[in-house]
Short mmCIF file of C-alpha atoms and ligand atoms in Angstrom, two decimals:
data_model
loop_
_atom_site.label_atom_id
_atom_site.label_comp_id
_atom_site.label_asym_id
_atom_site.label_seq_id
_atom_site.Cartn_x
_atom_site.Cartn_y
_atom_site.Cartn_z
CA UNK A 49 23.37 8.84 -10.63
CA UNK A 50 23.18 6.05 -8.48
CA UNK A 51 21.30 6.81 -5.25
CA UNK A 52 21.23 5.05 -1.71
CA UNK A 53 18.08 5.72 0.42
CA UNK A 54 17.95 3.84 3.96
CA UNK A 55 14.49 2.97 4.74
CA UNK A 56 11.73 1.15 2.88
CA UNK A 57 9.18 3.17 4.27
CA UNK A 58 6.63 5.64 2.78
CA UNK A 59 9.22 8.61 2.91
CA UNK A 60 12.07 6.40 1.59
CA UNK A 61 10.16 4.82 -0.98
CA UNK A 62 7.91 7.87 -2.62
CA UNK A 63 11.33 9.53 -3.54
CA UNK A 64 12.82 6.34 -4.74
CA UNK A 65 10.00 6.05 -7.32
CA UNK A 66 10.19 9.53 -8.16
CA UNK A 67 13.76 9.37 -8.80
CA UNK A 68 13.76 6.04 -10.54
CA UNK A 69 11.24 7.88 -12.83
CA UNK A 70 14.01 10.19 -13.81
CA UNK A 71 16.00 7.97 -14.54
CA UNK A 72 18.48 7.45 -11.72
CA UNK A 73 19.55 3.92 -10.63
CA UNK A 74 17.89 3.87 -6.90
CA UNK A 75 19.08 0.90 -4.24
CA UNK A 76 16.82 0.87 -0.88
CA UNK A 77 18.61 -0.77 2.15
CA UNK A 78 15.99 -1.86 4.94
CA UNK A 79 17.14 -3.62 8.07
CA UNK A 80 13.49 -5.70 8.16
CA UNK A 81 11.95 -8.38 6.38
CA UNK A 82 9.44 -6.15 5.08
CA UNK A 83 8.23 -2.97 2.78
CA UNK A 84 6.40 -0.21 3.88
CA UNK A 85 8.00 0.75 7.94
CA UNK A 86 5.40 1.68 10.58
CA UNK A 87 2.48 1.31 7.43
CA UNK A 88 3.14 -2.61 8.67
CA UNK A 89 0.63 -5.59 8.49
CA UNK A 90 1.04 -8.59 11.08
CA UNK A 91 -0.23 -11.93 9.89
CA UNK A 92 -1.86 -14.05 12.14
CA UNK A 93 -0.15 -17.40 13.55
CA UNK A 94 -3.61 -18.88 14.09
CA UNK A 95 -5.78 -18.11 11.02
CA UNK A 96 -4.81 -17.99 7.34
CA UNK A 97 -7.58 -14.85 6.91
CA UNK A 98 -6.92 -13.06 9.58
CA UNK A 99 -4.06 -10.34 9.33
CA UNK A 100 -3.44 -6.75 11.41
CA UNK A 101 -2.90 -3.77 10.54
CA UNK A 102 -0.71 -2.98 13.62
CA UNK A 103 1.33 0.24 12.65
CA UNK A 104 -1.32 3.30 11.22
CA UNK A 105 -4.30 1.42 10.48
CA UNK A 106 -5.68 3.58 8.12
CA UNK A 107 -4.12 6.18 5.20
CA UNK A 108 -6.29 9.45 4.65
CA UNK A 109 -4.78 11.90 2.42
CA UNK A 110 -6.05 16.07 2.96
CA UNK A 111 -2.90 16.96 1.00
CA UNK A 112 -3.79 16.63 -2.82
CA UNK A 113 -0.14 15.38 -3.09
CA UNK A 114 -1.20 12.13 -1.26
CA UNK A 115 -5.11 12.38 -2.15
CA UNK A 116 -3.81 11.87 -5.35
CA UNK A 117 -1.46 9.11 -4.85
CA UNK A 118 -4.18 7.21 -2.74
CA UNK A 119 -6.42 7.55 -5.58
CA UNK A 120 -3.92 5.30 -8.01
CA UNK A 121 -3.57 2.96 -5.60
CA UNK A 122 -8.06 2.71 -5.53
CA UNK A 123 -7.48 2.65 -9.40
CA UNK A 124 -4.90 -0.14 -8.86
CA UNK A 125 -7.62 -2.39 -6.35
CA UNK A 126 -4.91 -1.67 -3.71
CA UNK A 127 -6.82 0.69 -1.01
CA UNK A 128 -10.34 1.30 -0.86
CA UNK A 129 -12.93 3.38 1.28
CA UNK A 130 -12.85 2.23 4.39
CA UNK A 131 -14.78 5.01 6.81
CA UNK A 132 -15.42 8.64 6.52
CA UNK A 133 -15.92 8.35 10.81
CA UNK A 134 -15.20 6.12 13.95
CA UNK A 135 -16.67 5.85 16.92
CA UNK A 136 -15.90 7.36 19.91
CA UNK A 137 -15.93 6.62 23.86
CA UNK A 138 -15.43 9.47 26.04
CA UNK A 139 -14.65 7.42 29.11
CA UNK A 140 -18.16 6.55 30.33
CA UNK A 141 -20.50 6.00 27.10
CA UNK A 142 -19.87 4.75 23.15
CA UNK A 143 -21.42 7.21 20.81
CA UNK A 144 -21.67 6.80 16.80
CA UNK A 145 -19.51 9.64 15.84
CA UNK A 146 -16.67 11.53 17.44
CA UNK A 147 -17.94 15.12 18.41
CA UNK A 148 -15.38 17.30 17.24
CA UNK A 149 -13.88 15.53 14.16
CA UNK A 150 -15.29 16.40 10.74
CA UNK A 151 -16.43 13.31 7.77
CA UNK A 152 -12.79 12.78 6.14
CA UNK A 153 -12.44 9.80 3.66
CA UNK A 154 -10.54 7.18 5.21
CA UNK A 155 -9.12 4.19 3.32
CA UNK A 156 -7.76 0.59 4.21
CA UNK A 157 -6.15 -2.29 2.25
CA UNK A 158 -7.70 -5.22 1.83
CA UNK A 159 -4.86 -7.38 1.40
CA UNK A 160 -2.91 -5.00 4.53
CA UNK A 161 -1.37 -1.52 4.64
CA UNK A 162 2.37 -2.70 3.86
CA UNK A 163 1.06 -3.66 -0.02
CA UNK A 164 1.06 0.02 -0.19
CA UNK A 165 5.19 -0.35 0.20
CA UNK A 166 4.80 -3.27 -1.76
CA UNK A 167 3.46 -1.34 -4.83
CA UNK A 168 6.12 1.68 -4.04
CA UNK A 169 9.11 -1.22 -4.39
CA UNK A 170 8.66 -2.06 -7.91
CA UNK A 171 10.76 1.09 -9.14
CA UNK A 172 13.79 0.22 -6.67
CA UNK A 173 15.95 -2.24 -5.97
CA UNK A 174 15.00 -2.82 -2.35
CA UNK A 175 17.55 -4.92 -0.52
CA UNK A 176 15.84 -6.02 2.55
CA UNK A 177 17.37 -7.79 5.57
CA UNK A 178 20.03 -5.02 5.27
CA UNK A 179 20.88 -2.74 7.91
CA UNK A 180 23.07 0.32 7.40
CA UNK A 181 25.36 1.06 10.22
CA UNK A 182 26.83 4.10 8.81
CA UNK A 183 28.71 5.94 5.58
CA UNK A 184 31.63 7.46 5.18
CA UNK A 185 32.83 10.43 2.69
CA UNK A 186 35.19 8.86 -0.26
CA UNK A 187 35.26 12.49 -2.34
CA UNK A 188 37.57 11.97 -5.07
CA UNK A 189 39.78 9.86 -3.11
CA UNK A 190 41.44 6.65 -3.25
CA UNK A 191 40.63 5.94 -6.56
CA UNK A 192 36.79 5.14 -5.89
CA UNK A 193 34.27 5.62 -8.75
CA UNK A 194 32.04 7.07 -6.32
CA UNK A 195 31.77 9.66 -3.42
CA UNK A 196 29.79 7.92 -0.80
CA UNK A 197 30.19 4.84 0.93
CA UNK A 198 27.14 3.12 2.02
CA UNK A 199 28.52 0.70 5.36
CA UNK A 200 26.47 -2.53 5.79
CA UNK A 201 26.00 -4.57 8.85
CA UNK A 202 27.22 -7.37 7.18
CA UNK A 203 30.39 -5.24 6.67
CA UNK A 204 29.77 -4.82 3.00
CA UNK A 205 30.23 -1.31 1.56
CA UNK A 206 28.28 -0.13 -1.36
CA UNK A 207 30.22 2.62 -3.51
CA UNK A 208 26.59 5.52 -4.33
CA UNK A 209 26.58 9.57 -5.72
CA UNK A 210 24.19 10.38 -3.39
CA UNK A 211 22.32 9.27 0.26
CA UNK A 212 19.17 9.55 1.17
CA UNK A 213 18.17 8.71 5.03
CA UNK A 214 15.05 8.07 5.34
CA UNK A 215 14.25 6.32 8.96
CA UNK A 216 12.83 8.16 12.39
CA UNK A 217 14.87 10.73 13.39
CA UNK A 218 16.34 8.79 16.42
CA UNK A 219 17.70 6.22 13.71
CA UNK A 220 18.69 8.65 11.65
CA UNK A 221 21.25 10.48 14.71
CA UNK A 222 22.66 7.44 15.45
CA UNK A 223 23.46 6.82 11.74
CA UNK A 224 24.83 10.32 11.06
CA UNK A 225 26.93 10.21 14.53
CA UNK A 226 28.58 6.77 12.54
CA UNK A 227 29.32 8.50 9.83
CA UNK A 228 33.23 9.58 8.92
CA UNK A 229 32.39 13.07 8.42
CA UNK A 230 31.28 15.20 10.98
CA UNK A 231 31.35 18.63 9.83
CA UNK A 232 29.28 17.92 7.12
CA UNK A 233 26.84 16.96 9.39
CA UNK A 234 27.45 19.64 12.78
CA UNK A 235 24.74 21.82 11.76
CA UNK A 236 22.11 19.43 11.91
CA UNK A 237 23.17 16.83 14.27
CA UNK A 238 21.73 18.42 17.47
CA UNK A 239 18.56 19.23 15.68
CA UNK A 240 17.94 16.19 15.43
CA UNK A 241 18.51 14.82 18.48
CA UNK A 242 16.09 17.15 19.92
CA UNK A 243 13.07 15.06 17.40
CA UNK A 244 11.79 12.59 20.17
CA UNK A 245 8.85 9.86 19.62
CA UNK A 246 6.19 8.72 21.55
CA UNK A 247 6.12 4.46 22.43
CA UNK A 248 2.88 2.72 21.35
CA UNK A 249 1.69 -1.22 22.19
CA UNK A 250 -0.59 -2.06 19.56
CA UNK A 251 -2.30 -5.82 21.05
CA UNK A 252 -3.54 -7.97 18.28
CA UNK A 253 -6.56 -10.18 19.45
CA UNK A 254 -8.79 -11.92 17.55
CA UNK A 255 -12.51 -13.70 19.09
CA UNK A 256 -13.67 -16.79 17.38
CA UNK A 257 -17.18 -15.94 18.83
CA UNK A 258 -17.80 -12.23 19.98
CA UNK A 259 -20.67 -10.44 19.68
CA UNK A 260 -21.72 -8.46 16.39
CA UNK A 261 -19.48 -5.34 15.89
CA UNK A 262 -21.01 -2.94 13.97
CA UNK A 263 -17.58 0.35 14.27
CA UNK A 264 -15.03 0.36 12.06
CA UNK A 265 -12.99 2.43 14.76
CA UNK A 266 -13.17 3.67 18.07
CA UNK A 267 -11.21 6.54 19.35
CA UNK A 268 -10.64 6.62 23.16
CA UNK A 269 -10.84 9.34 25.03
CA UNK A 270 -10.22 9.84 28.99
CA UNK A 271 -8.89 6.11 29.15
CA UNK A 272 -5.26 5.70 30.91
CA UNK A 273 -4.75 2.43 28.99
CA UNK A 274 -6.38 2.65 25.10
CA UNK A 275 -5.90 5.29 22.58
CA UNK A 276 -7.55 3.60 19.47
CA UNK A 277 -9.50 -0.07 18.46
CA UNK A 278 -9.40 -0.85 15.08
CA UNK A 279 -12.03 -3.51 13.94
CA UNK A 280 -9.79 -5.31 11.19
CA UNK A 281 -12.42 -7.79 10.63
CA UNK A 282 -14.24 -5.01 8.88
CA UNK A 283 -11.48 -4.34 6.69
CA UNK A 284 -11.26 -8.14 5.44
CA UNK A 285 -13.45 -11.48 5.44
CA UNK A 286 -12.19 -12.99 8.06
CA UNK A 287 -14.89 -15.54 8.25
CA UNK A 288 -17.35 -15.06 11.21
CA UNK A 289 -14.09 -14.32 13.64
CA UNK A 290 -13.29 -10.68 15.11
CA UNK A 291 -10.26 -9.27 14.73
CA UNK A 292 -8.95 -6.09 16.66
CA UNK A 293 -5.87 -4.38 16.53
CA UNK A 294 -5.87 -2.01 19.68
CA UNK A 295 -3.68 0.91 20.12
CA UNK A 296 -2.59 2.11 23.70
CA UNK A 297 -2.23 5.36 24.92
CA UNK A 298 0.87 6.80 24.94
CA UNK A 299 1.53 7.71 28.34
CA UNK A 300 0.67 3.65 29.72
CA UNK A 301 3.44 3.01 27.01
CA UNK A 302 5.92 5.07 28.38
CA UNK A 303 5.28 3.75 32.07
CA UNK A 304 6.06 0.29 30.73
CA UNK A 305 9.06 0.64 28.64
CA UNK A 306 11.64 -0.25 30.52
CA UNK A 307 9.92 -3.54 31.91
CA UNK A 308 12.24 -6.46 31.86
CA UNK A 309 9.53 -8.97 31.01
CA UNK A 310 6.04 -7.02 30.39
CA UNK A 311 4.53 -8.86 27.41
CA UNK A 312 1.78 -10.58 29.73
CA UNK A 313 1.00 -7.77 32.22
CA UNK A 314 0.78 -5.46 29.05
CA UNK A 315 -1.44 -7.94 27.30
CA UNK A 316 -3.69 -8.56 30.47
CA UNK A 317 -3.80 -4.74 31.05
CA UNK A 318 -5.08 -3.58 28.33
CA UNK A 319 -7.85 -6.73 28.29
CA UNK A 320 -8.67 -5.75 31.16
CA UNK A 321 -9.60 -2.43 29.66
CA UNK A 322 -11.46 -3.89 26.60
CA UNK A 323 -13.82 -6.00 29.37
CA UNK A 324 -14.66 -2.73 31.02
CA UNK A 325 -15.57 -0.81 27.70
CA UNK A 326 -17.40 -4.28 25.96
CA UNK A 327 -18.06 -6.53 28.33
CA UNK A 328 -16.65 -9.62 29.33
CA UNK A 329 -16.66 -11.58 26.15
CA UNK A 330 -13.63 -9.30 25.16
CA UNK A 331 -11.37 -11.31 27.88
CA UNK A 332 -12.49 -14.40 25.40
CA UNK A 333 -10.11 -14.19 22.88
CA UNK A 334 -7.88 -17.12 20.67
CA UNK A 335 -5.08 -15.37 19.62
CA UNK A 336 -3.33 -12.62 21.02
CA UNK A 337 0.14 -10.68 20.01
CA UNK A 338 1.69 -7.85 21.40
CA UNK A 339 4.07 -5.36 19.75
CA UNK A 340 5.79 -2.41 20.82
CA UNK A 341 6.74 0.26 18.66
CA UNK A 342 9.68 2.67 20.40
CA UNK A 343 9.45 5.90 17.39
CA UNK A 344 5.50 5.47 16.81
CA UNK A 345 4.99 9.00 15.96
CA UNK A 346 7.36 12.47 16.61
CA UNK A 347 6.38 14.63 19.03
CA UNK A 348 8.06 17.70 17.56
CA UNK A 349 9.16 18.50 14.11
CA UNK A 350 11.33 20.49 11.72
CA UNK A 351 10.28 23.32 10.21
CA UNK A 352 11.03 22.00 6.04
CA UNK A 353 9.80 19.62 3.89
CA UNK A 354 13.95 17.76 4.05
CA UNK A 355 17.02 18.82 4.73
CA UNK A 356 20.37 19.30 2.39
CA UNK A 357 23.42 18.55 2.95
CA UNK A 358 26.79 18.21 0.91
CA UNK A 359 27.57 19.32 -2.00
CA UNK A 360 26.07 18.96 -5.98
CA UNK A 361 28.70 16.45 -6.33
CA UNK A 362 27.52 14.35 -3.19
CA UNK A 363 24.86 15.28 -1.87
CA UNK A 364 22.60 13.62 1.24
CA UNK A 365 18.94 14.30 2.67
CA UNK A 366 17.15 13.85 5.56
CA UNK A 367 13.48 13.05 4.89
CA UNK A 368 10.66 11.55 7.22
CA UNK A 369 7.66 11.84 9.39
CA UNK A 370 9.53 14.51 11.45
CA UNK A 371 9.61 17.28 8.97
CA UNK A 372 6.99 19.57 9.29
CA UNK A 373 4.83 17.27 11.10
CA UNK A 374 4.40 13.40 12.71
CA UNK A 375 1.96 11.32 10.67
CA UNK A 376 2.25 9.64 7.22
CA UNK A 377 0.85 12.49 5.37
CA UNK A 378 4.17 14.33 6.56
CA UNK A 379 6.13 11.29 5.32
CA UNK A 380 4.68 11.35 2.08
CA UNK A 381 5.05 14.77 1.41
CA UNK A 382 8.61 15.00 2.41
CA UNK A 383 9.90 11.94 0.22
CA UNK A 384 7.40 13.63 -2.87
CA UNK A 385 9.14 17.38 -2.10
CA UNK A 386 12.80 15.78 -1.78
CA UNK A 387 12.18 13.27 -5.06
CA UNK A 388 11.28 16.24 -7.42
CA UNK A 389 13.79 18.40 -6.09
CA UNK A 390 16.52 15.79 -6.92
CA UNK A 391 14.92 14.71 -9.79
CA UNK A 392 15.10 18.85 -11.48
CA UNK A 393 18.66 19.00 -9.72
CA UNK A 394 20.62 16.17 -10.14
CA UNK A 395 19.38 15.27 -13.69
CA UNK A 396 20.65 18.62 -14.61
CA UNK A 397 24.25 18.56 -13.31
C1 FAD B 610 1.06 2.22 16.09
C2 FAD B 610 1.17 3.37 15.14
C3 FAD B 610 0.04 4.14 14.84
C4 FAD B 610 0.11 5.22 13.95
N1 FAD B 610 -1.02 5.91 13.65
C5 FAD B 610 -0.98 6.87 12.71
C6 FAD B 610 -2.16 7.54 12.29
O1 FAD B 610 -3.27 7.26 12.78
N2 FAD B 610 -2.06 8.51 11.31
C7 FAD B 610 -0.85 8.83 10.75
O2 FAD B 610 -0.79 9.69 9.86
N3 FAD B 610 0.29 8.21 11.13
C8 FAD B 610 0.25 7.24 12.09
N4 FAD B 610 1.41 6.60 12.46
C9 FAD B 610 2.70 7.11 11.97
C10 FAD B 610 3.02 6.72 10.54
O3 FAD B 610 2.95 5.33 10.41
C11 FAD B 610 4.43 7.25 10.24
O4 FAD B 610 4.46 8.64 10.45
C12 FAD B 610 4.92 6.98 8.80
O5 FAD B 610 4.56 5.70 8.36
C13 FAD B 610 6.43 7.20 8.78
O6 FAD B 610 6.98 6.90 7.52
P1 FAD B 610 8.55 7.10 7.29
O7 FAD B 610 8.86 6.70 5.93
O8 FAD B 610 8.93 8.46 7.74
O9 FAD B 610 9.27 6.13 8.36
P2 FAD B 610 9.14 4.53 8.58
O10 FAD B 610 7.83 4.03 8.13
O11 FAD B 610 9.52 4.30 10.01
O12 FAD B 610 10.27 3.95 7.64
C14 FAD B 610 11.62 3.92 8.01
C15 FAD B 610 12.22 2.59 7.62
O13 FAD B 610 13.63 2.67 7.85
C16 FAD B 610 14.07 1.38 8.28
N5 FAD B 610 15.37 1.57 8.95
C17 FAD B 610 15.61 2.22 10.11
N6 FAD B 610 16.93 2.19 10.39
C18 FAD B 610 17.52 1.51 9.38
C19 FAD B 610 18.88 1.14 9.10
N7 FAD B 610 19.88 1.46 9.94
N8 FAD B 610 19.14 0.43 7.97
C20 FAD B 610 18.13 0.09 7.11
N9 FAD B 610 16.82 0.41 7.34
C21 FAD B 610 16.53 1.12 8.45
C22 FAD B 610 12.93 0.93 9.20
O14 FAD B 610 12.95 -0.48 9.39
C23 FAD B 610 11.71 1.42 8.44
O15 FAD B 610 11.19 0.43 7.57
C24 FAD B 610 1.37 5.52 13.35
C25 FAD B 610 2.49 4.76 13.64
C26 FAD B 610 2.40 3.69 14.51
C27 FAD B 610 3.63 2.85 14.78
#
């Protein structure tokens, strides 16, 4: 069969490879330049060594499903062991260890988080640059080879057996609602539109001379600004410069928005929050970037691994983050349940 899965991120491209392994023909369609979704790494304008992780910064795997899958990709030189605890700051003091979070094994990429979407690629044909607006329901009809049509934004249409939509749930409503077929899609439409997300800024800074940092991590706690500093520069040589890709809080997100122009008063914001937790030298940097991400993670979830739709003949899923949970460990295992169901299913019919 020849299957169409929107999105080029973990979810989209674990059942890709899985299917591609059983030997269906598998085309991805992302709307960005690059491979892997929120797993993303930002490369510096500055410095040739310095890049960000400045989606997840880290991949930890409890399910074996994904413990094993991050485990080829040590085997492969891709990840590697990156901290088994951060730091934490409970609003007054820095301590060494977060109180309440067990040792977990945490790993990092040297070369950034999106090679892991890299490596995923090889066993589709990703089209990137290519943003699906919608698809409409052929059936038997009009002579077409094929059941689905897969609508570009370039107004292309690519004839596939079977769809798989695998973005954030408030990408995939708006692609479902452009879709020619309704009915097929009633039952699940409003569920879906209940899925929201919560907005993150991660700022990218990096210090040409700060102060030794010895963290790989710091969780903030009790701060209205930060939520998380990751110390990149301890993921990669970056030469003797520090590089920190800090998450905000969720709630100073959300408060911001809607600004028309907020890139500066975002950037000196949260600088402002660094100084008070390091010191001045923090308001010292040479590079700074700002990005917003709208969908960083769900805040509520379905209760299955994907859902079905259609029939044998032409069928679609939903996969993601948002089923049965909001991180990438819920990605992974929902494009890993979805791939082997398809793969038993469809190579049998
Ligand atoms: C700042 C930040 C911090 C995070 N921290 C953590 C963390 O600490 N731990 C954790 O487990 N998770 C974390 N996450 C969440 C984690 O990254 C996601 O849950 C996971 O990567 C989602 O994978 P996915 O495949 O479901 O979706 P995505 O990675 O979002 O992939 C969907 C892809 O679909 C593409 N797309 C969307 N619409 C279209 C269209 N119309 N046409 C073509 N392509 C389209 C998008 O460009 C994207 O590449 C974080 C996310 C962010 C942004």
């Amino acid at each position: 069969m020849l299957i169409g899965i929107i999105g080029a991120g973990i979810s989209g491209l674990t059942a890709g490879r899985i299917l591609a392994k059983a030997g269906h023909e598998v085309i991805v369609f992302e709307k960005s330049r690059g491979f892997g979704g929120r797993l993303s790494t930002r490369y510096s304008n500055k410095y040739d060594d310095v890049r960000y992780d400045h989606g997840a910064p880290y991949i930890s795997g409890l399910d074996s499903r994904l413990y094993e899958f991050l485990k080829e990709l040590e085997g492969k030189g891709i990840l590697k062991l990156w901290a088994d605890e951060f730091h934490f700051h409970d609003g007054e003091e820095l301590y060494n260890r977060h109180p309440n979070r067990s040792k977990t094994e945490m790993f990092c990429a040297p070369e950034g988080l999106n090679s892991i979407g890299r490596y995923l690629s090889r066993w589709s044909d990703v089209r990137r640059n290519t943003k699906v607006i919608g698809f409409t329901y052929m059936g038997d009809k009009r002579g077409k080879k094929k059941p689905w049509m897969i609508n570009l934004q370039s107004s292309e249409a690519i004839e596939v057996d079977a769809i798989v939509v695998a973005t954030p749930a408030v990408q995939t409503y708006g692609l479902i609602e452009n879709s020619t077929d309704e009915t097929m899609f009633k039952t699940v439409i409003k569920d879906i539109d209940t899925v929201n997300y919560r907005p993150k800024h991660t700022l990218m800074l990096t210090y040409e001379n700060a102060p030794p940092q010895d963290y790989k991590g710091i969780i903030c706690a009790n701060n209205p600004v930060l939520h998380f500093i990751s110390n990149e520069s301890s993921k990669r040589d970056t030469g003797n410069k520090l590089s920190l890709a800090v998450q905000s809080n969720g709630d100073f997100s959300k408060k911001h928005i809607f600004d028309e122009n907020p890139d500066d008063q975002i950037i000196s914001e949260m600088v402002s929050a660094l100084r008070k937790l390091f010191g001045d030298w923090a308001g010292k940097y040479d590079e700074a970037n700002l990005k917003l991400w709208r969908y960083s993670q769900p805040g509520n979830h379905f209760e299955t691994d994907f859902v079905e739709l259609g029939s044998d003949y032409a069928p679609v899923a939903l996969i993601g983050d948002f089923m049965k949970g909001d991180s990438i460990e819920h990605a992974f295992a929902s494009g890993y349940e979805l791939g082997h169901h398809w793969a038993k299913k469809l190579t049998q019919s």
